[in-house]
Tab-separated table of C-alpha atoms and ligand atoms in Angstrom:
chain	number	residue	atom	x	y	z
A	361	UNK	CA	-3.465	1.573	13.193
A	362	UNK	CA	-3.516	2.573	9.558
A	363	UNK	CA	-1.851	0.454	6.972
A	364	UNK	CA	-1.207	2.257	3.727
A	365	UNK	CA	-0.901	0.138	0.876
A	366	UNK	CA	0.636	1.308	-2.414
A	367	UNK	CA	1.678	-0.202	-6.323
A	368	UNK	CA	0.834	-0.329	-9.443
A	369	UNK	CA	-1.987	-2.715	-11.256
A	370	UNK	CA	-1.789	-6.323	-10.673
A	371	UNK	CA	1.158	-6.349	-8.602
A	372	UNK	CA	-0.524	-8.197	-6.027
A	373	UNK	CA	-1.247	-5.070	-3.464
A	374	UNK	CA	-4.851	-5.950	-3.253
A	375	UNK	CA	-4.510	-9.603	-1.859
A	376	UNK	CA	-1.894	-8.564	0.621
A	377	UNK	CA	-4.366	-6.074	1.565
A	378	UNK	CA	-7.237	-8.372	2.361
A	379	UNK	CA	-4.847	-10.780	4.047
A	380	UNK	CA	-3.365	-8.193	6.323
A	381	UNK	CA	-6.778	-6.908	7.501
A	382	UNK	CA	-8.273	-10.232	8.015
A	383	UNK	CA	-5.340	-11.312	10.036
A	384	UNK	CA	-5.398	-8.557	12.387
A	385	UNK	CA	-9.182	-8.092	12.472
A	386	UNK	CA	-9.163	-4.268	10.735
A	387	UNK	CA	-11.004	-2.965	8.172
A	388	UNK	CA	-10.390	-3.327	4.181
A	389	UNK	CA	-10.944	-0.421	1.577
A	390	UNK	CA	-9.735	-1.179	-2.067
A	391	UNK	CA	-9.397	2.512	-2.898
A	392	UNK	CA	-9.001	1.584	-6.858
A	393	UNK	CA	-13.071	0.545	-6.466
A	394	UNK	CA	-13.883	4.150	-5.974
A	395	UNK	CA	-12.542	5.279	-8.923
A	396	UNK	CA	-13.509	1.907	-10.687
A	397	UNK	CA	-17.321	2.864	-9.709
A	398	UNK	CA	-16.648	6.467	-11.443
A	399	UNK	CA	-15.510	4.752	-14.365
A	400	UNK	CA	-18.063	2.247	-14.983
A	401	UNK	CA	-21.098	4.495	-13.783
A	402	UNK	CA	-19.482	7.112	-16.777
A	403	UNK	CA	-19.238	4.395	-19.494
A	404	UNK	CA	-22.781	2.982	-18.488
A	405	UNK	CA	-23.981	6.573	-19.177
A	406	UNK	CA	-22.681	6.379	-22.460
A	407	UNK	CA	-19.986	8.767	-22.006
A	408	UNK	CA	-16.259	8.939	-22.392
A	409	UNK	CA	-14.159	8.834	-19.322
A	410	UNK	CA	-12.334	11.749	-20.692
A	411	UNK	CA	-15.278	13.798	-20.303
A	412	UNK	CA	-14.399	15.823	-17.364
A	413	UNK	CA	-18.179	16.728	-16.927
A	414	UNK	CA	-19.933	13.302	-16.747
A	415	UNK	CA	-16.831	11.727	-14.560
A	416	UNK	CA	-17.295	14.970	-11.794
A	417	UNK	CA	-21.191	14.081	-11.829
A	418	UNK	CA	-20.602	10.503	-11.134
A	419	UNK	CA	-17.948	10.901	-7.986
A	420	UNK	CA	-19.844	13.592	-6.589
A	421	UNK	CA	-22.544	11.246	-6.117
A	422	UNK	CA	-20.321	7.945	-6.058
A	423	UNK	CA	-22.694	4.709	-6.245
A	424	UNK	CA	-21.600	2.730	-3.919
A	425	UNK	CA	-23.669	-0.290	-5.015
A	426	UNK	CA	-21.507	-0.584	-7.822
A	427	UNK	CA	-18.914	-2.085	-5.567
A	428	UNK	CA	-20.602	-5.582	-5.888
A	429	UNK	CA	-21.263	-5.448	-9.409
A	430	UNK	CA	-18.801	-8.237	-11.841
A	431	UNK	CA	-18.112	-5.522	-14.142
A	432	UNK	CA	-16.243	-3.435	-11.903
A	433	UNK	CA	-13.523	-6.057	-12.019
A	434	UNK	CA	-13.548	-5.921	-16.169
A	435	UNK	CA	-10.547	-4.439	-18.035
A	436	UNK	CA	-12.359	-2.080	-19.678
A	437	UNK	CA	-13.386	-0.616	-16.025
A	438	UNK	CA	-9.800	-0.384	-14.718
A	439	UNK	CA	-9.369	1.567	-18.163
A	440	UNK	CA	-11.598	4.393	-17.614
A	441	UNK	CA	-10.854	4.108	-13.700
A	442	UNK	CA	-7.533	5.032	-14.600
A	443	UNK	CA	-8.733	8.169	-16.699
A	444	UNK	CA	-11.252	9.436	-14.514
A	445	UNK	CA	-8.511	9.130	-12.104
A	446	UNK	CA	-6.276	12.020	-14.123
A	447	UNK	CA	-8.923	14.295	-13.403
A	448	UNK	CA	-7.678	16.472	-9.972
A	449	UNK	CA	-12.038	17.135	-9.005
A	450	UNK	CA	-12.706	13.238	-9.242
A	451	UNK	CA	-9.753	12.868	-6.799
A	452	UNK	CA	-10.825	15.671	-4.329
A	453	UNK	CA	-14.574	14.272	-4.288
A	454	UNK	CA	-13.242	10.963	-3.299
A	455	UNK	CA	-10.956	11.802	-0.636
A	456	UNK	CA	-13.486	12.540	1.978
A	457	UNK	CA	-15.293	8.784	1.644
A	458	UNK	CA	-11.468	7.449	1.862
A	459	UNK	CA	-10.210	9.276	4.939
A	460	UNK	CA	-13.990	8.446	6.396
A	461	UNK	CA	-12.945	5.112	6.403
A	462	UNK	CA	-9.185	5.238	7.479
A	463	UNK	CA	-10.069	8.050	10.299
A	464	UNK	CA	-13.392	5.265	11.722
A	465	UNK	CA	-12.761	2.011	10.520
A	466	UNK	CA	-16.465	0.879	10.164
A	467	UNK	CA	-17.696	-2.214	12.319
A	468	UNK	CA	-15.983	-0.341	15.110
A	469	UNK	CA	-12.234	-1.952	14.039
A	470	UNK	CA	-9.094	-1.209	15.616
A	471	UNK	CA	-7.443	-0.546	12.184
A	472	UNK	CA	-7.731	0.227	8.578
A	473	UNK	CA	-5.905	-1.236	5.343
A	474	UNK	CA	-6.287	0.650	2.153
A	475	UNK	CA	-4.485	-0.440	-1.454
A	476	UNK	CA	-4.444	1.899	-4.096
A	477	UNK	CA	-2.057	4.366	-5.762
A	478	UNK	CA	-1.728	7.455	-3.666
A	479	UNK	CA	-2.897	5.844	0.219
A	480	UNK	CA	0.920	6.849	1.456
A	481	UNK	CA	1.410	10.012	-0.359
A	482	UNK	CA	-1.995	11.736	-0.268
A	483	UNK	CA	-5.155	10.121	1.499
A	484	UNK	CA	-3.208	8.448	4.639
A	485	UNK	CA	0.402	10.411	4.822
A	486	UNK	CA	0.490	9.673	8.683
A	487	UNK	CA	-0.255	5.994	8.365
A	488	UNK	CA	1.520	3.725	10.699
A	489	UNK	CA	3.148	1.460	7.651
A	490	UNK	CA	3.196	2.253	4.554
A	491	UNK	CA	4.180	-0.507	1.738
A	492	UNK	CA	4.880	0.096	-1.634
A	493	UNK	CA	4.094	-3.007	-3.705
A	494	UNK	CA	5.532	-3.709	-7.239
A	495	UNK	CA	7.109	-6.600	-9.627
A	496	UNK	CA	7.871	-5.966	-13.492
A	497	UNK	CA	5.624	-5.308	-15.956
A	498	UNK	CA	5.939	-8.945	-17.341
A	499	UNK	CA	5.333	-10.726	-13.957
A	500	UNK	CA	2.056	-8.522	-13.445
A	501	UNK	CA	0.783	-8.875	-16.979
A	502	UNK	CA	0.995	-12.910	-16.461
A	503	UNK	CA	-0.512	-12.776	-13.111
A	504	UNK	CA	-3.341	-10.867	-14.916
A	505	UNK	CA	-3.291	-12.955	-18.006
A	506	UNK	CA	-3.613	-16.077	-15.229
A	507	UNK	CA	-6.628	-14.525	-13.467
A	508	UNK	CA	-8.621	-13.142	-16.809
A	509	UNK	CA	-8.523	-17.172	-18.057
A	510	UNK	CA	-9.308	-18.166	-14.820
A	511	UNK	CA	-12.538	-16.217	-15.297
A	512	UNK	CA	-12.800	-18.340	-18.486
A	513	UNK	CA	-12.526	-14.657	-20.566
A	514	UNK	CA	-10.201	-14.747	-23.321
A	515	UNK	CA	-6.657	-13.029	-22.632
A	516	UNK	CA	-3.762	-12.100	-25.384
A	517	UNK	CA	-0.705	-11.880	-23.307
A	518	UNK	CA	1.150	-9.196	-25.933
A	519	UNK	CA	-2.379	-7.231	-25.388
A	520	UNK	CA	-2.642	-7.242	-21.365
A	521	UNK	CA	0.912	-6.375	-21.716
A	522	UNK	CA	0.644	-3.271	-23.270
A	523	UNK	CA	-2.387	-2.170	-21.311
A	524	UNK	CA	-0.605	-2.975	-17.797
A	525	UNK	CA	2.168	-0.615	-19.603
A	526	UNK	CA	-0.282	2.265	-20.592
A	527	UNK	CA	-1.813	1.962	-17.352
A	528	UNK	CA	1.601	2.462	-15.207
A	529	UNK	CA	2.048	4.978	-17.596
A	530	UNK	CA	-1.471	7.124	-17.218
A	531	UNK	CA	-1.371	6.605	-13.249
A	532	UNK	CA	2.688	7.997	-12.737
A	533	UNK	CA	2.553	10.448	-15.308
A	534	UNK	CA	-0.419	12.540	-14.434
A	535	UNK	CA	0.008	15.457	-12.025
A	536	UNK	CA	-2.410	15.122	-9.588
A	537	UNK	CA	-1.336	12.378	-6.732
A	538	UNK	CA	0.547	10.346	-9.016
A	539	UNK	CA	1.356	6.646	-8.416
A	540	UNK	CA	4.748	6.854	-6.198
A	541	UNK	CA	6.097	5.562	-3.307
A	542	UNK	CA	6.162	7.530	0.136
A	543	UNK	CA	9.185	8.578	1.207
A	544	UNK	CA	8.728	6.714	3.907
A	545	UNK	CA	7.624	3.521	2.717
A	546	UNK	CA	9.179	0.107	2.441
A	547	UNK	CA	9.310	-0.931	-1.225
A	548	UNK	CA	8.611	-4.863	-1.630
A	549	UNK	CA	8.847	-6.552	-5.215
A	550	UNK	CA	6.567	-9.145	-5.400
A	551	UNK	CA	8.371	-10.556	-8.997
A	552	UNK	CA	10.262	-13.613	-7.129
A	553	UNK	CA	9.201	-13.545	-4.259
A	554	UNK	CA	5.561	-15.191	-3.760
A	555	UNK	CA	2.132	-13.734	-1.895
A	556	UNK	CA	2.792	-16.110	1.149
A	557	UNK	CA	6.193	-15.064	1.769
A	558	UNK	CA	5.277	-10.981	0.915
A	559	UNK	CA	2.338	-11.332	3.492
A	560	UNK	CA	4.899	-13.106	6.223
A	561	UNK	CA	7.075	-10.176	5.907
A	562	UNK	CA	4.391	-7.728	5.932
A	563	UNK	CA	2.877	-9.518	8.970
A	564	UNK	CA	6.681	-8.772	10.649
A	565	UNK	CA	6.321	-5.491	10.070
A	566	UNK	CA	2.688	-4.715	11.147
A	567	UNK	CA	3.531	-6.306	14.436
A	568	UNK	CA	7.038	-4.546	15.100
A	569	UNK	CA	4.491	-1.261	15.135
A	570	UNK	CA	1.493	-2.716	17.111
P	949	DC	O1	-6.133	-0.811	-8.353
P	949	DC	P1	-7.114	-0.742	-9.487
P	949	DC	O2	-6.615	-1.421	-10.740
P	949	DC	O3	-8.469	-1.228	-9.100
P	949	DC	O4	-7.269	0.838	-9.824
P	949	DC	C1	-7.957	1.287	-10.957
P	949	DC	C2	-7.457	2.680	-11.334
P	949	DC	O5	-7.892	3.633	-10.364
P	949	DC	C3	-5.949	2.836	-11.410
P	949	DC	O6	-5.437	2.556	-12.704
P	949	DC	C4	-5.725	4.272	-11.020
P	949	DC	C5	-6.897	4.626	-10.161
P	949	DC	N1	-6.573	4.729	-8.738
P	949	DC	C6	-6.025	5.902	-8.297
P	949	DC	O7	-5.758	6.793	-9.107
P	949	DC	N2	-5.783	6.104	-6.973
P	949	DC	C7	-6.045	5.139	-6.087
P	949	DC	N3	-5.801	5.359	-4.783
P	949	DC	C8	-6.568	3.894	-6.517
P	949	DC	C9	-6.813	3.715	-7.869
């Protein structure tokens, strides 16, 4: 079973995710880490993440240790995740670790859940559900603006704002897999509705196809 999870930033994809596979015992891959460990290990080298050389290097040999490190999660990271991202070789070297994972669950699983931007379209297209996950721009940039001050970090709501907007822009703009729903997927909008009543229905739906 292969749950394809889909949205833009901060719509609340990624804790639906984790709920989902804990619920029904499968595996959880948070695709945006990938490209979030290309990112970082490129601005760590002192590079831009524009700099299609130095962003090719570091997902042809992606560092997986990264994964557990706190900047991963920073804004700057999702930043230059988002650029590398644009570039079509960074996506083709990190197809093969995310279909790895969705074709043998590790731990021996009976499924797979993976968030990210292009799961339905590109990496999974015959996944058993797909969900596309979204709210407004305004909803997601609180939620985001909640969570940064949670981490006791300081957070400009006008400036998260316009970075959730450049980001939606950068990830369904570019050519290459660009942030979109499946044909076939079921769109829910997390804006009024909240993350218990999203994972009920998406609990509904997971067991209609088991
Ligand atoms: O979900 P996230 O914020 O961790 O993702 C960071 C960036 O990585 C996102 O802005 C675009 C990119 N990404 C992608 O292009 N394709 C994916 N499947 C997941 C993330």
């Amino acid at each position: 079973m292969i749950i394809a999870i889909d949205g833009p930033a901060a719509a609340g994809k990624g804790t639906l995710a984790r709920r989902l596979a804990d619920h029904f015992g499968f595996a959880y891959l948070d695709t945006g880490s990938l490209y979030r460990a290309v990112g970082l290990a490129v601005l760590r080298a002192n590079k831009s993440p524009d700099d299609i050389e130095a962003a090719n290097q570091a997902a042809a040999k992606l560092d997986t240790s990264l994964f557990g490190d706190p900047a991963l999660r920073a804004e700057v990271t999702g930043n230059a995740a988002s650029k590398v991202a644009a570039i079509p070789s960074v996506r083709t070297n990190l197809l093969e670790f995310q279909r790895n994972f969705s074709d043998r669950p590790p731990g021996g699983k009976k499924g797979a859940v993976l968030d990210g931007r292009d799961v339905g379209t590109v990496v999974c297209p015959g996944a058993d559900l797909k969900l596309f996950v979204t709210a407004s721009p305004e909803v997601r940039a609180e939620r985001r603006q909640l969570e940064i001050l949670g981490r006791g970090e300081a957070a400009e709501f006008e400036e998260i704002l316009a970075d959730v907007r450049a980001r939606d822009e950068r990830d369904m703009n570019r050519k290459d897999a660009p942030l979109k729903p499946a044909e076939d997927a079921l769109l829910l909008d997390t804006s009024e509705l909240d993350i218990d009543a999203v994972f009920l229905r998406a609990v509904a739906l997971v067991e209609e196809r088991l």
